[in-house]
Coordinates of C-alpha atoms in Angstrom, one line a residue:
M1 CA 0.0 0.0 0.0
L2 CA 1.2 3.5 -0.8
D3 CA 2.2 5.9 2.0
V4 CA -0.2 8.7 1.0
P5 CA 0.2 11.9 3.0
L6 CA -2.9 13.0 4.8
W7 CA -2.8 16.4 3.1
L8 CA -3.2 14.7 -0.3
W9 CA -6.4 12.9 0.9
A10 CA -7.6 16.3 2.2
A11 CA -6.8 18.0 -1.1
F12 CA -8.8 15.3 -3.0
A13 CA -11.8 15.7 -0.6
V14 CA -11.7 19.5 -0.8
T15 CA -11.4 19.4 -4.6
V16 CA -14.5 17.1 -4.9
V17 CA -16.6 19.0 -2.5
V18 CA -15.8 22.4 -4.0
S19 CA -16.3 21.1 -7.5
L20 CA -19.7 19.6 -6.7
T21 CA -20.7 22.8 -4.9
V22 CA -19.8 25.0 -7.9
D23 CA -21.5 22.6 -10.3
L24 CA -24.7 22.6 -8.2
L25 CA -24.7 26.4 -8.0
A26 CA -24.0 26.8 -11.7
H27 CA -27.0 24.6 -12.5
R28 CA -29.4 25.6 -9.7
E29 CA -31.9 26.9 -12.3
A30 CA -33.4 24.2 -14.5
H31 CA -32.3 24.6 -18.1
V32 CA -31.4 22.5 -21.1
I33 CA -27.7 21.9 -21.3
G34 CA -26.4 22.5 -24.8
F35 CA -23.4 21.2 -26.6
K36 CA -21.1 24.2 -25.8
E37 CA -21.9 24.2 -22.1
A38 CA -21.4 20.4 -21.9
A39 CA -18.1 20.7 -23.8
A40 CA -16.9 23.4 -21.4
W41 CA -17.8 21.4 -18.3
S42 CA -16.2 18.3 -19.8
G43 CA -13.0 20.2 -20.2
V44 CA -13.2 21.3 -16.6
W45 CA -13.6 17.7 -15.3
V46 CA -10.9 16.3 -17.5
G47 CA -8.6 19.1 -16.6
L48 CA -9.2 18.5 -12.9
A49 CA -8.5 14.8 -13.3
L50 CA -5.3 15.4 -15.2
V51 CA -4.0 18.0 -12.8
F52 CA -4.7 15.7 -9.9
G53 CA -2.9 13.0 -11.8
A54 CA 0.1 15.3 -12.1
V55 CA 0.1 15.9 -8.4
V56 CA 0.0 12.1 -7.8
F57 CA 2.9 11.7 -10.1
L58 CA 5.0 14.4 -8.4
V59 CA 4.1 13.3 -4.8
L60 CA 3.9 9.5 -5.0
G61 CA 6.1 8.7 -7.9
A62 CA 5.9 7.6 -11.6
T63 CA 4.3 4.2 -11.0
P64 CA 1.3 5.5 -8.9
G65 CA 0.9 8.3 -11.4
V66 CA 0.7 5.9 -14.3
E67 CA -1.7 3.6 -12.3
Y68 CA -3.9 6.5 -11.5
T69 CA -4.1 7.7 -15.2
T70 CA -4.7 4.1 -16.4
A71 CA -7.5 3.5 -13.8
W72 CA -9.1 6.9 -14.6
L73 CA -9.0 6.3 -18.4
L74 CA -10.3 2.7 -17.9
E75 CA -13.2 3.8 -15.8
K76 CA -13.9 6.7 -18.2
S77 CA -14.1 4.3 -21.1
L78 CA -16.3 1.8 -19.3
S79 CA -18.7 4.5 -18.2
V80 CA -19.7 5.0 -21.9
D81 CA -22.1 2.1 -21.4
N82 CA -23.7 4.0 -18.5
L83 CA -24.6 6.8 -20.9
F84 CA -26.7 4.5 -23.0
V85 CA -28.6 3.4 -19.9
F86 CA -29.0 7.1 -18.8
A87 CA -30.7 7.8 -22.1
L88 CA -32.9 4.7 -21.7
I89 CA -34.0 5.8 -18.2
F90 CA -34.7 9.4 -19.3
A91 CA -36.8 8.1 -22.2
Y92 CA -38.7 5.6 -20.0
F93 CA -39.6 8.2 -17.4
R94 CA -40.0 11.0 -20.0
V95 CA -37.7 13.3 -18.1
P96 CA -37.7 16.9 -19.4
R97 CA -34.2 17.8 -20.5
A98 CA -34.2 20.8 -18.2
Y99 CA -34.4 18.4 -15.2
Q100 CA -31.8 15.8 -16.4
H101 CA -28.7 17.4 -14.9
R102 CA -30.3 17.5 -11.4
V103 CA -31.0 13.8 -11.7
L104 CA -27.5 13.0 -12.8
F105 CA -26.0 15.2 -10.0
F106 CA -27.7 13.2 -7.3
G107 CA -26.9 10.0 -9.2
V108 CA -23.2 11.0 -9.1
M109 CA -23.4 11.7 -5.4
G110 CA -24.8 8.2 -4.8
A111 CA -22.2 6.6 -7.1
L112 CA -19.3 8.2 -5.2
V113 CA -20.6 6.7 -2.0
F114 CA -21.4 3.2 -3.3
R115 CA -18.2 2.9 -5.4
G116 CA -16.2 3.9 -2.3
V117 CA -17.9 1.0 -0.4
F118 CA -17.4 -1.5 -3.2
L119 CA -13.8 -0.5 -3.9
A120 CA -12.9 -0.5 -0.2
A121 CA -14.3 -4.0 0.1
G122 CA -12.5 -5.1 -3.0
V123 CA -9.2 -3.8 -1.9
A124 CA -9.6 -5.5 1.5
V125 CA -10.6 -8.9 -0.1
V126 CA -7.7 -8.8 -2.6
S127 CA -5.2 -7.9 0.0
R128 CA -6.2 -11.0 2.0
F129 CA -7.3 -13.5 -0.7
T130 CA -5.2 -13.1 -3.9
A131 CA -7.1 -16.0 -5.5
V132 CA -10.2 -13.8 -5.8
L133 CA -8.5 -12.2 -8.7
F134 CA -9.3 -15.3 -10.7
A135 CA -12.9 -14.8 -10.0
F136 CA -12.7 -11.2 -11.0
A137 CA -11.1 -12.3 -14.3
A138 CA -13.9 -14.7 -14.9
V139 CA -16.4 -11.8 -14.4
L140 CA -14.6 -9.7 -17.0
F141 CA -14.4 -12.6 -19.5
Y142 CA -18.1 -13.2 -19.1
S143 CA -18.8 -9.5 -19.7
T144 CA -16.6 -9.7 -22.8
Y145 CA -18.6 -12.7 -24.1
K146 CA -21.9 -10.8 -23.6
I147 CA -20.7 -7.8 -25.4
L148 CA -19.3 -9.7 -28.4
K149 CA -22.4 -11.9 -28.6
E150 CA -24.6 -8.8 -28.1
E151 CA -26.1 -10.5 -25.1
E152 CA -26.1 -7.5 -22.8
D153 CA -28.7 -7.8 -20.1
S154 CA -31.7 -5.7 -20.8
F155 CA -32.4 -3.0 -18.3
D156 CA -36.0 -2.1 -17.4
P157 CA -35.9 1.1 -15.3
G158 CA -39.4 0.6 -14.0
R159 CA -38.7 -2.8 -12.7
S160 CA -35.3 -2.1 -11.1
I161 CA -35.0 -3.1 -7.4
A162 CA -34.4 0.5 -6.3
V163 CA -37.6 1.8 -8.0
R164 CA -39.7 -1.1 -6.7
L165 CA -38.4 -0.4 -3.2
L166 CA -39.2 3.3 -3.5
R167 CA -42.8 2.6 -4.6
K168 CA -43.2 0.3 -1.5
V169 CA -41.9 3.0 0.8
A170 CA -43.6 6.0 -0.6
P171 CA -46.4 6.6 -3.2
V172 CA -45.1 8.1 -6.5
R173 CA -47.3 10.6 -8.4
D174 CA -47.6 10.5 -12.1
E175 CA -46.5 14.1 -12.9
Y176 CA -43.3 16.0 -12.3
A177 CA -43.2 19.0 -10.0
G178 CA -40.3 21.0 -11.3
M179 CA -37.1 19.8 -9.8
R180 CA -38.7 18.7 -6.5
F181 CA -38.5 15.1 -5.3
F182 CA -41.5 15.4 -2.9
V183 CA -44.8 17.3 -2.9
K184 CA -47.8 17.2 -0.7
E185 CA -51.1 15.9 -2.0
A186 CA -54.2 15.8 0.2
G187 CA -52.0 16.5 3.2
K188 CA -49.7 13.5 2.5
R189 CA -46.1 13.6 1.3
V190 CA -45.7 11.8 -2.0
A191 CA -42.6 11.3 -4.3
T192 CA -42.4 12.7 -7.8
P193 CA -41.2 10.7 -10.7
L194 CA -37.9 12.6 -10.5
L195 CA -37.0 10.6 -7.3
A196 CA -37.9 7.4 -9.1
V197 CA -35.5 8.4 -11.9
V198 CA -32.6 9.0 -9.4
A199 CA -33.4 5.5 -7.9
A200 CA -33.2 4.0 -11.4
I201 CA -29.9 5.7 -12.0
E202 CA -28.4 4.4 -8.8
A203 CA -29.6 0.9 -9.6
A204 CA -27.9 1.1 -13.0
D205 CA -24.6 2.2 -11.4
L206 CA -24.7 -0.8 -9.0
V207 CA -25.0 -3.1 -12.1
F208 CA -22.1 -1.5 -13.9
A209 CA -20.0 -1.7 -10.7
V210 CA -19.8 -5.4 -11.3
D211 CA -17.5 -4.8 -14.3
S212 CA -15.7 -1.6 -13.3
V213 CA -14.6 -2.6 -9.8
P214 CA -12.8 -5.8 -10.8
A215 CA -11.3 -4.0 -13.8
V216 CA -9.9 -1.1 -11.8
L217 CA -8.5 -3.5 -9.1
A218 CA -6.5 -5.1 -11.9
V219 CA -4.7 -1.8 -12.4
S220 CA -4.0 -1.1 -8.7
D221 CA -4.9 -2.6 -5.3
D222 CA -4.2 0.7 -3.5
A223 CA -7.3 2.3 -2.0
F224 CA -6.2 5.9 -2.8
I225 CA -5.4 5.2 -6.5
V226 CA -8.6 3.2 -7.2
Y227 CA -11.0 5.5 -5.5
T228 CA -9.6 8.9 -6.6
S229 CA -9.4 7.7 -10.2
N230 CA -13.0 6.4 -10.1
A231 CA -14.2 9.5 -8.4
F232 CA -12.8 11.9 -11.1
A233 CA -14.2 9.6 -13.8
I234 CA -17.6 9.6 -12.2
L235 CA -17.6 13.4 -11.7
G236 CA -17.4 14.0 -15.4
L237 CA -20.2 11.6 -16.4
R238 CA -22.9 14.3 -16.5
A239 CA -21.1 16.6 -18.8
L240 CA -20.0 13.6 -20.9
Y241 CA -23.6 12.5 -21.3
F242 CA -24.8 15.9 -22.5
L243 CA -21.8 16.2 -24.8
L244 CA -22.2 12.8 -26.4
A245 CA -25.9 11.9 -26.0
G246 CA -26.7 12.5 -29.6
L247 CA -23.4 11.0 -30.9
L248 CA -23.1 7.7 -29.1
D249 CA -24.8 5.6 -31.7
R250 CA -22.1 6.6 -34.2
F251 CA -19.4 5.0 -32.2
H252 CA -20.6 1.5 -33.0
Y253 CA -17.1 -0.1 -32.7
L254 CA -16.6 1.3 -29.2
S255 CA -18.4 -1.6 -27.6
K256 CA -16.1 -4.1 -29.4
G257 CA -13.2 -2.0 -28.2
L258 CA -14.5 -2.2 -24.6
A259 CA -14.8 -5.9 -24.9
L260 CA -11.2 -6.2 -26.0
I261 CA -10.1 -4.0 -23.1
L262 CA -12.1 -6.1 -20.6
S263 CA -10.5 -9.3 -21.9
F264 CA -7.1 -7.7 -21.7
I265 CA -7.7 -6.7 -18.1
G266 CA -8.9 -10.2 -17.4
V267 CA -5.6 -11.6 -18.7
K268 CA -3.7 -9.0 -16.6
L269 CA -5.6 -10.2 -13.5
I270 CA -4.7 -13.9 -14.1
L271 CA -1.0 -13.1 -14.6
Q272 CA -1.0 -10.9 -11.5
A273 CA -2.6 -13.6 -9.4
S274 CA -0.4 -16.3 -10.8
H275 CA 2.7 -14.2 -10.2
K276 CA 1.8 -13.9 -6.5
L277 CA 0.4 -17.4 -5.9
F278 CA 2.5 -19.7 -8.0
S279 CA 5.8 -18.3 -9.2
S280 CA 7.5 -15.0 -9.4
S281 CA 8.8 -16.1 -12.8
I282 CA 5.3 -15.6 -14.3
P283 CA 5.4 -12.1 -15.8
E284 CA 3.0 -9.3 -14.9
I285 CA 1.8 -6.7 -17.4
P286 CA 3.4 -3.4 -16.4
S287 CA 1.1 -0.4 -15.9
P288 CA 2.6 1.7 -18.8
I289 CA 1.8 -1.2 -21.2
G290 CA -1.8 -1.4 -19.8
L291 CA -2.2 2.3 -20.3
A292 CA -0.8 2.1 -23.9
V293 CA -3.2 -0.8 -24.7
I294 CA -6.3 1.1 -23.4
V295 CA -5.4 4.3 -25.3
T296 CA -4.7 2.4 -28.5
V297 CA -7.9 0.4 -28.4
L298 CA -10.1 3.4 -27.7
T299 CA -8.5 5.4 -30.4
V300 CA -8.8 2.7 -33.0
S301 CA -12.4 2.0 -32.0
V302 CA -13.4 5.7 -32.4
V303 CA -11.5 6.1 -35.7
L304 CA -13.0 3.0 -37.2
S305 CA -16.5 4.1 -36.1
I306 CA -16.0 7.4 -37.9
R307 CA -14.4 6.0 -41.0
R308 CA -16.8 3.1 -41.3
P309 CA -20.2 4.4 -40.2
R310 CA -23.2 2.2 -40.0
P311 CA -25.2 2.0 -43.2
T312 CA -28.4 2.5 -41.4
T313 CA -29.3 3.7 -37.9
V314 CA -30.2 0.9 -35.5
E315 CA -33.6 1.7 -34.0
G316 CA -33.8 1.9 -30.2
T317 CA -30.1 2.1 -29.5
L318 CA -30.3 5.7 -28.2
P319 CA -33.7 7.3 -27.6
A320 CA -32.5 10.9 -28.3
A321 CA -35.6 12.4 -30.0
Q322 CA -37.4 15.0 -27.9
D323 CA -40.5 17.1 -28.4
E324 CA -40.6 20.9 -28.4
N325 CA -40.7 20.8 -24.6
G326 CA -37.5 18.9 -24.4
V327 CA -39.2 15.6 -23.2
T328 CA -37.9 12.3 -24.4
P329 CA -40.5 9.9 -25.6
G330 CA -41.6 7.2 -23.2
P331 CA -43.3 3.8 -23.4
A332 CA -46.6 3.7 -25.2
G333 CA -49.5 4.3 -22.9
E334 CA -47.7 6.5 -20.4
Q335 CA -48.9 10.0 -19.9
P336 CA -46.3 12.8 -20.2
P337 CA -46.0 15.6 -17.7
T338 CA -48.8 18.2 -18.1
Q339 CA -48.3 21.3 -20.0
E340 CA -48.6 23.3 -16.8
T341 CA -45.9 21.3 -15.1
R342 CA -43.5 21.7 -18.1
E343 CA -43.9 25.4 -18.5
T344 CA -43.9 26.6 -14.9
G345 CA -42.1 23.8 -13.1
D346 CA -44.9 23.7 -10.6
P347 CA -47.4 20.9 -9.9
P348 CA -51.0 21.4 -11.0
Q349 CA -53.3 23.2 -8.6
G350 CA -54.4 21.1 -5.7
S351 CA -51.1 19.3 -5.5

């Protein structure tokens, strides 16, 4: 384990808290986030991640610096799958575009907490039971198989465990009430669909953690490296979603690239475990090589996607169409928010 000075942990915590506070204040008013605004915020989050990586490099050394950068880039690339699910959830619940950033903000807050718990548990297990790395490798190989065979598990936001638990705990009304999560109806406190959307986002992140946690633990088993890299990757998810939401379907080779990355990380885990358990003569894959492979695969995937576009758009891959009110279409039979709710952000009279 690295000997991380306390001030570096404190600097990380302050950076995250200040960044989230500034982000929340900058988006306190509901509005549709355009491409330019999303690009600017994406630049901010990427810049913060790289600056922090430079600090890690200077304070902890070259190897931790490379591990941090590799883990951050790996998590960033794996999070692309999250963006497709975000689009699916927003379409299912017919979330107005002006409210989507608030949903993702609280989704990120929850992800920071849950990822911290999972990563801490993963680091503790790996430090005591090296053989668990073989199980992690098996998870990554299975994920690779599902991607290549296009057998990704379907995700039904309305039937996720988090949403079902929410509906058991509190009644959920049919219409949005601006950016509020609760309103009073007939003297009773009821949840708005916006809270159900946050629950669905959190449930989706728990599903994706099954892949990302074993993958990042293949890069490093140090708690500081794995958590800070994950945190900075997660912080930039919202801006990345608004930046790429309309473009994701064009990068059709990216999923194949991610499958290749996962299989490579799986091999890295097996070699790492074998080196520790069986023989020191079994080689491990150095972090610089891992970083080079990830960068190369991602670059080639994006370039191929641009140079060899799909002949036709695959229906249903990314529900990006929206009406004049900025509402994504939902399942047939569901009623959209009322015109009054959309225009004023307030619930109908009597709510």
